[in-house]
Amino acid sequence: MALMRLTSPHAHGPMSTQRVMQYVLLATVPGIIVLTHFFGFGTLVNILWGCVVAIACESFALKLRGRPLGFYLKDCSALVTAFLLCIALPPYSPWWLIAVGIASSILLAKQLYGGLGYNPFNPAMAGYVILLISFPVQMTTWAPPLGAGGEVPGLWQALQACFTPGQYDAVTMATPLDVLKQNNSLLIEDLWQQNPQFGTFAGLGWEWANVAFLAGGAWLLYQRIFTWHAPVAMLASLSLLAAIFYDGGSSASGGSPLFHLFSGATMFGAFFIVTDPVTSAVSLRGRLIYGALIGVLVYLIRVRGNYPDAVAFAVLIMNFAAPFIDYYTQPRTYGHSDKRGEK
Amino acid sequence: MRKTFTFHGGIHPPENKHQSVRTPIADAGIPPELIIPLSQHIGAPAGVVVEIGQHVLKGQMIAEAQGFVSVPKHAPTSGTIHAIEDRLIAHPSGHLAPCIVIVPDGKDEWIECKGTPHYETVDKVKLIGLIRDAGVAGMGGAGFPSSVKLSVKAGTHIETLIINGTECEPYITADDALMRERAEQIIEGAKILRYIIGPQETLIGVEDNKPEGIAALRAAAQGTGIEVVDFPTKYPSGGEKQLIEILTGKQVPSGGLPSQVGVVCQNIGSTVAIYEAVVHGRPLISRVTTVTGNAVREPQNFQVLLGTPMRYLLEKAGYQPEKNRRMIMGGPMMGFTVPDIDVPIVKTTNCLLAPTEAELPTPPPAQACIRCGMCAEACPASLLPQQLFWFAQGKEFEKLEEHNLFDCIECGACSYACPSNIPLVQYYRASKAEILQQRRDHEKAEASRIRFESRQQRLEQAEAEKEAKRAARKKAAEQRAQSAGTDTGEDPIQAAIARAQAKKAAQQGAGDEQSELEKLEKTVVSAQKRLDTATTKLEQAKAEGSDFVEALQTGVEKTRTKLAAAEQALTAYQQSHNQAAAEQDAPPVDAAKAAIEKAMAKRQAEAAMSPLEKAQSDLAKLQQRLQKTEEKLAQSKANGDEEKVIVALESTVVRLSEKISATQQTLQAAEDA
Ligand code: SF4
Ligand code: SF4
């Protein structure tokens, strides 16, 4: 048998793209469990249905583009998009909302640009924003968390809510971020006491979901799936701004750093969205800047903008900026005194 | 403990070193046939000095060095020269190359060797000569002649001499085995190097995964002032640039040499070879090679004669061909696959790696780049491999250079780390080759553009001059006609001298024969220049990975042949030209003066000539010249002269013919007037 001719290197590390994606999926599990505990089966049903739609859309696009299905589906990137979008959607979303969102994510934001690796925008966040603009009502109705009055819906109700939305009587409640935004008279402390949405240090239920996503993110960091730069920079700039404008908890306060860190999609965004490699800056310094600016935007939109949560918008805006950040943050090459070609 | 530094990036691939160091270095013995390639990677091929059928002794020189960056070859054992022919050699390209084939007589009889144990009494330049004559070349990566590395430019201050015992590639243990078993020789070799270079400090850098080797070296180095420095294991800390950074904290400037930061590096194998060469007078005829991988039953290190076919060595280690689908020379990170196991072991063969499919699986097809940045995290040169990949795919060569593609040392860390299995290094190698090719093409095009433009200019100038002369003549004729008989006060002789001088000047600038000579001279000068730059580039590139260096090497070779050809053409032309001059019995005492005198005489005669007469004589002269040149051309063709000479002569013929027809036109005009 003739000997094979291959070029070096001949050895390959243990990491594969498929494995990266699977790790990300695995790392969302604690967060999903907490969400299910506090808000019922809505998120789980979202995810299951979302995955089905995602695989269908991905397969359809690959077929159209004449690519081998098995090879590209294997990278699990469609599943990651489905998970991330469905976690971000309100639980008990109707089936068509999820379908439209996933189709926008996979077909418009990803495959239209050439598939995985070529998409300039985070597909899940692009899909989210499209839905938010098109269906603002459905997108801002959240179920009340466990312990804020009423029963948490069971699996059957969740399925009903999803597939026969007309017959489902949704119980909704404003999220803590909404409450804070609408507040203009109460001191933070009073607000806390008067509203059942608030928990120990942030939103009821939300705080633990954030802790769970933080744990998942830390595990990914430990597995070296991504570097600490972007998430840490985002959390740091967000808390810095929150601290500056906390205003001692007055009625005009923007909320405490702790509240911002553990409310809404902060941790989920920091560790699962901001770290999306494809659409973020690449160099380490670039990631610091990218993450920090997202933190700033999140705070500004939360406190000053029209939408209560802001991670999706902030990320999309910074997706635009990523190539520029990359261009100006090239690392200094070995043996060069400064960056970019100069010696 | 000495402070060490670290470099950016790096990876920790499984080491797989233990398999081959369980037993001491074994002697591989004498194979039935030895194949010695004349060119072993870097430098001009050696020139054969033996004949087929000749009996040679062990250590006898069989091919001599040619040029500065070249080393001689020696017979690894006694025997008969069986053939001098092209054979398949271990090279990434899988090319055939000229080799000397020796059939050993089994006696292993040494030629007489004279050592220089008291080297401290010998001149350093002479020691470098000894090292070169012993054929010592770098025994890791690129195989650069050690003597060249040691010949540090005068005035360069060397602070640190580094002996590279890092051996960071997985699987390879050849240097480790040397450190364990021959620490004294390594230290002796280091002392010789220290004497030659005269650094402030001498360090031996070893990764901390070789505790036995470090202990042995430390014991042997006691009291010598040589320091054995260990540092954390990380691939590729054995890269010359990385090791320099680890030990000194300094970075070699991009495109520069280690000596620019006051460092000279040598590896362990070369240090032992230098010891053998200087102290015992023995040339480099064998080396330690690791044979490993799961497709050999007994992985181990061998002392093996250079030229031994890989097959012979593999069989000694219990090779199982059915388990093996690729044979790697070198390690799994930077080694290359050989086309056939009948290729010979050479000076740079530090390892034969015969992996099974399970051990080093065939890479799966590449997936899309997800821009995860794992490659950038791994890159020891702090490049952005994913950006480079992007630009390489789009063939954006300018961007590639802007992103410092040429600082990539092809260590493979990025490909290793890439989760999408993208063969990044392959893209970089291809792009580098393409860019180099483009540069060469561009230089060529530029040169021919300049040639074309200057020829165009010459032609235009000649045309303008002709035009001016014609006008002047017409005017003169008119004046003569007007003032016939009267003295205008113009001194015809002065005028003639001026004209002759002008003509001479014109000839020097654009004269047919002179310009040919000039052209040839220019070719020689520019070829020389190109050779110089190419050689410098080569030296600079020597540490930057084998493929690149090889490309430059062939470039240097080609330029050298071109230079030789140009020089030949020039001498041939000068000879033939001198002959012609002698035939014309023009004494070359003071050509200019003679020409002026001749011209004065001629012009005196011509002054009386009418334009018609002048044109006629011009024509006659030109025709004479044409005839002579044509004769010369025929002769050159018959002699089978260098093509350049013939082309030059041909173009002279063409131009003379052109002139003749021009003169004929003038004549016509004069007759009409
Ligand atoms: S490691 Fe591979 S997939 Fe990741 S950025 Fe580099 S080239 Fe792209
Ligand atoms: S092969 Fe080149 S780009 Fe890749 S890690 Fe090594 S130096 Fe960096």
CSV table of C-alpha atoms in Angstrom, one decimal, chain B residues 373-588:
chain,number,residue,atom,x,y,z
B,373,GLY,CA,-9.7,32.5,18.1
B,374,MET,CA,-8.2,29.2,19.5
B,375,CYS,CA,-5.6,29.4,16.7
B,376,ALA,CA,-4.6,33.0,17.8
B,377,GLU,CA,-4.4,31.8,21.4
B,378,ALA,CA,-2.0,29.1,20.3
B,379,CYS,CA,0.2,31.1,17.9
B,380,PRO,CA,3.7,31.6,19.3
B,381,ALA,CA,4.3,34.4,16.8
B,382,SER,CA,1.3,36.3,18.0
B,383,LEU,CA,-0.3,36.3,14.6
B,384,LEU,CA,-4.0,36.1,13.9
B,385,PRO,CA,-4.1,32.8,12.0
B,386,GLN,CA,-7.9,33.0,11.3
B,387,GLN,CA,-7.4,36.4,9.5
B,388,LEU,CA,-4.4,35.0,7.6
B,389,PHE,CA,-6.6,32.0,6.6
B,390,TRP,CA,-9.3,34.3,5.4
B,391,PHE,CA,-6.9,36.4,3.3
B,392,ALA,CA,-5.1,33.3,2.0
B,393,GLN,CA,-8.4,31.9,0.8
B,394,GLY,CA,-9.1,35.2,-1.0
B,395,LYS,CA,-5.5,35.3,-2.2
B,396,GLU,CA,-5.2,38.8,-0.8
B,397,PHE,CA,-1.5,38.8,-0.7
B,398,GLU,CA,-1.0,42.4,0.3
B,399,LYS,CA,-3.2,41.8,3.4
B,400,LEU,CA,-1.3,38.7,4.1
B,401,GLU,CA,1.9,40.5,4.2
B,402,GLU,CA,0.4,43.3,6.2
B,403,HIS,CA,-0.7,40.7,8.8
B,404,ASN,CA,2.9,39.4,8.9
B,405,LEU,CA,2.5,36.1,7.2
B,406,PHE,CA,6.2,35.8,6.8
B,407,ASP,CA,6.7,35.8,10.6
B,408,CYS,CA,4.8,32.5,10.7
B,409,ILE,CA,7.3,29.8,11.7
B,410,GLU,CA,4.9,27.0,10.4
B,411,CYS,CA,4.9,25.4,13.8
B,412,GLY,CA,1.4,24.0,13.3
B,413,ALA,CA,0.1,25.1,16.7
B,414,CYS,CA,-2.8,26.8,15.1
B,415,SER,CA,-3.9,23.8,13.0
B,416,TYR,CA,-3.5,21.7,16.1
B,417,ALA,CA,-5.8,23.9,18.1
B,418,CYS,CA,-8.4,24.6,15.3
B,419,PRO,CA,-11.7,22.9,16.2
B,420,SER,CA,-12.8,23.1,12.6
B,421,ASN,CA,-9.8,21.0,11.4
B,422,ILE,CA,-8.7,23.7,9.0
B,423,PRO,CA,-5.3,22.9,7.6
B,424,LEU,CA,-4.1,26.4,8.3
B,425,VAL,CA,-0.4,25.9,7.9
B,426,GLN,CA,-1.0,24.4,4.5
B,427,TYR,CA,-2.7,27.6,3.4
B,428,TYR,CA,0.2,29.7,4.7
B,429,ARG,CA,2.9,27.6,3.0
B,430,ALA,CA,1.1,27.8,-0.3
B,431,SER,CA,0.6,31.6,0.1
B,432,LYS,CA,4.2,32.1,1.0
B,433,ALA,CA,5.3,30.2,-2.0
B,434,GLU,CA,2.9,32.2,-4.2
B,435,ILE,CA,4.0,35.5,-2.8
B,436,LEU,CA,7.7,34.6,-3.3
B,437,GLN,CA,6.9,33.6,-6.9
B,438,GLN,CA,5.1,36.8,-7.5
B,439,ARG,CA,8.0,38.8,-6.2
B,440,ARG,CA,10.3,37.0,-8.5
B,441,ASP,CA,8.0,37.6,-11.4
B,442,HIS,CA,7.6,41.2,-10.5
B,443,GLU,CA,11.3,41.7,-10.4
B,444,LYS,CA,11.7,40.1,-13.7
B,445,ALA,CA,9.0,42.2,-15.3
B,446,GLU,CA,10.5,45.3,-13.8
B,447,ALA,CA,13.9,44.6,-15.1
B,448,SER,CA,12.6,43.9,-18.6
B,449,ARG,CA,10.5,47.1,-18.5
B,450,ILE,CA,13.6,49.1,-17.6
B,451,ARG,CA,15.5,47.4,-20.4
B,452,PHE,CA,12.7,48.1,-22.9
B,453,GLU,CA,12.4,51.7,-21.8
B,454,SER,CA,16.1,52.5,-22.0
B,455,ARG,CA,16.3,50.9,-25.4
B,456,GLN,CA,13.4,53.0,-26.6
B,457,GLN,CA,15.1,56.1,-25.2
B,458,ARG,CA,18.3,55.2,-26.9
B,459,LEU,CA,16.6,54.7,-30.2
B,460,GLU,CA,14.7,58.0,-29.9
B,461,GLN,CA,17.9,59.8,-28.9
B,462,ALA,CA,19.8,58.4,-31.9
B,463,GLU,CA,16.9,59.5,-34.2
B,464,ALA,CA,17.0,63.0,-32.8
B,465,GLU,CA,20.7,63.2,-33.2
B,466,LYS,CA,20.5,62.1,-36.8
B,467,GLU,CA,17.8,64.7,-37.4
B,468,ALA,CA,20.0,67.4,-35.8
B,469,LYS,CA,23.0,66.3,-37.9
B,470,ARG,CA,21.0,66.3,-41.0
B,471,ALA,CA,19.7,69.8,-40.3
B,472,ALA,CA,23.2,71.1,-39.5
B,473,ARG,CA,24.7,69.6,-42.6
B,474,LYS,CA,22.0,71.2,-44.7
B,475,LYS,CA,22.7,74.5,-43.1
B,476,ALA,CA,26.5,74.1,-43.6
B,477,ALA,CA,26.0,73.3,-47.2
B,478,GLU,CA,23.8,76.3,-47.7
B,479,GLN,CA,26.4,78.5,-45.9
B,480,ARG,CA,29.2,77.0,-48.0
B,481,ALA,CA,27.2,77.7,-51.1
B,482,GLN,CA,26.6,81.3,-50.0
B,483,SER,CA,30.2,82.1,-49.0
B,484,ALA,CA,32.0,80.1,-51.6
B,485,GLY,CA,35.6,81.2,-51.8
B,486,THR,CA,35.5,83.4,-48.8
B,487,ASP,CA,37.0,82.5,-45.4
B,488,THR,CA,34.3,82.4,-42.8
B,489,GLY,CA,36.9,82.3,-40.0
B,490,GLU,CA,35.8,78.9,-38.9
B,491,ASP,CA,38.6,76.5,-38.2
B,492,PRO,CA,37.6,73.3,-39.9
B,493,ILE,CA,40.0,71.3,-37.8
B,494,GLN,CA,38.5,72.5,-34.5
B,495,ALA,CA,35.0,71.7,-35.9
B,496,ALA,CA,36.2,68.2,-36.8
B,497,ILE,CA,37.6,67.6,-33.4
B,498,ALA,CA,34.4,68.7,-31.8
B,499,ARG,CA,32.4,66.5,-34.1
B,500,ALA,CA,34.6,63.5,-33.4
B,501,GLN,CA,34.4,64.0,-29.7
B,502,ALA,CA,30.6,64.3,-30.0
B,503,LYS,CA,30.5,61.2,-32.0
B,504,LYS,CA,32.7,59.3,-29.5
B,505,ALA,CA,30.5,60.4,-26.7
B,506,ALA,CA,27.5,59.2,-28.6
B,507,GLN,CA,29.2,56.0,-29.3
B,508,GLN,CA,29.9,55.4,-25.7
B,509,GLY,CA,26.3,56.1,-24.8
B,510,ALA,CA,24.6,54.4,-27.6
B,511,GLY,CA,27.2,52.9,-29.9
B,512,ASP,CA,26.2,49.5,-31.0
B,513,GLU,CA,29.2,47.4,-29.8
B,514,GLN,CA,29.7,49.3,-26.6
B,515,SER,CA,26.1,49.0,-25.6
B,516,GLU,CA,26.3,45.3,-26.1
B,517,LEU,CA,29.2,45.2,-23.8
B,518,GLU,CA,27.5,47.4,-21.3
B,519,LYS,CA,24.4,45.3,-21.4
B,520,LEU,CA,26.4,42.2,-20.6
B,521,GLU,CA,28.2,43.9,-17.8
B,522,LYS,CA,24.9,45.2,-16.5
B,523,THR,CA,23.5,41.6,-16.5
B,524,VAL,CA,26.5,40.4,-14.5
B,525,VAL,CA,26.2,43.2,-12.0
B,526,SER,CA,22.5,42.8,-11.5
B,527,ALA,CA,22.8,39.0,-11.2
B,528,GLN,CA,25.5,39.5,-8.6
B,529,LYS,CA,23.2,41.9,-6.8
B,530,ARG,CA,20.3,39.5,-6.9
B,531,LEU,CA,22.5,36.7,-5.7
B,532,ASP,CA,23.7,38.8,-2.8
B,533,THR,CA,20.1,39.7,-1.7
B,534,ALA,CA,19.0,36.1,-2.2
B,535,THR,CA,21.8,34.8,0.0
B,536,THR,CA,21.0,37.3,2.7
B,537,LYS,CA,17.4,36.4,2.6
B,538,LEU,CA,18.3,32.8,2.8
B,539,GLU,CA,20.4,33.3,5.9
B,540,GLN,CA,17.6,35.2,7.5
B,541,ALA,CA,15.0,32.6,6.6
B,542,LYS,CA,17.1,29.7,7.8
B,543,ALA,CA,15.2,29.6,11.1
B,544,GLU,CA,11.8,30.0,9.6
B,545,GLY,CA,10.9,26.4,8.7
B,546,SER,CA,12.2,24.1,6.1
B,547,ASP,CA,10.0,24.6,3.1
B,548,PHE,CA,10.5,28.3,2.9
B,549,VAL,CA,14.2,28.0,3.2
B,550,GLU,CA,14.3,25.4,0.5
B,551,ALA,CA,12.5,27.6,-1.9
B,552,LEU,CA,15.0,30.4,-1.2
B,553,GLN,CA,17.8,27.9,-1.6
B,554,THR,CA,16.8,26.9,-5.0
B,555,GLY,CA,16.4,30.6,-5.8
B,556,VAL,CA,20.0,31.2,-4.7
B,557,GLU,CA,21.1,28.2,-6.8
B,558,LYS,CA,19.3,29.5,-9.9
B,559,THR,CA,20.7,33.0,-9.4
B,560,ARG,CA,24.1,31.6,-9.1
B,561,THR,CA,23.9,29.7,-12.4
B,562,LYS,CA,22.5,32.8,-14.0
B,563,LEU,CA,25.4,34.8,-12.7
B,564,ALA,CA,27.8,32.3,-14.1
B,565,ALA,CA,26.1,32.3,-17.4
B,566,ALA,CA,26.2,36.1,-17.5
B,567,GLU,CA,29.8,36.2,-16.6
B,568,GLN,CA,30.6,33.6,-19.3
B,569,ALA,CA,28.7,35.7,-21.9
B,570,LEU,CA,30.6,38.8,-20.9
B,571,THR,CA,34.1,37.2,-21.1
B,572,ALA,CA,33.2,35.5,-24.4
B,573,TYR,CA,32.1,38.8,-25.8
B,574,GLN,CA,35.1,40.6,-24.5
B,575,GLN,CA,37.4,38.0,-26.0
B,576,SER,CA,35.8,38.2,-29.4
B,577,HIS,CA,35.7,41.9,-29.3
B,578,ASN,CA,39.3,42.2,-28.4
B,579,GLN,CA,40.2,39.9,-31.2
B,580,ALA,CA,38.3,42.0,-33.6
B,581,ALA,CA,40.1,45.1,-32.3
B,582,ALA,CA,43.4,43.4,-32.7
B,583,GLU,CA,42.6,42.5,-36.3
B,584,GLN,CA,41.9,46.1,-37.0
B,585,ASP,CA,45.4,46.7,-35.6
B,586,ALA,CA,44.1,49.6,-33.5
B,587,PRO,CA,46.8,49.9,-30.8
B,588,PRO,CA,44.8,50.2,-27.5
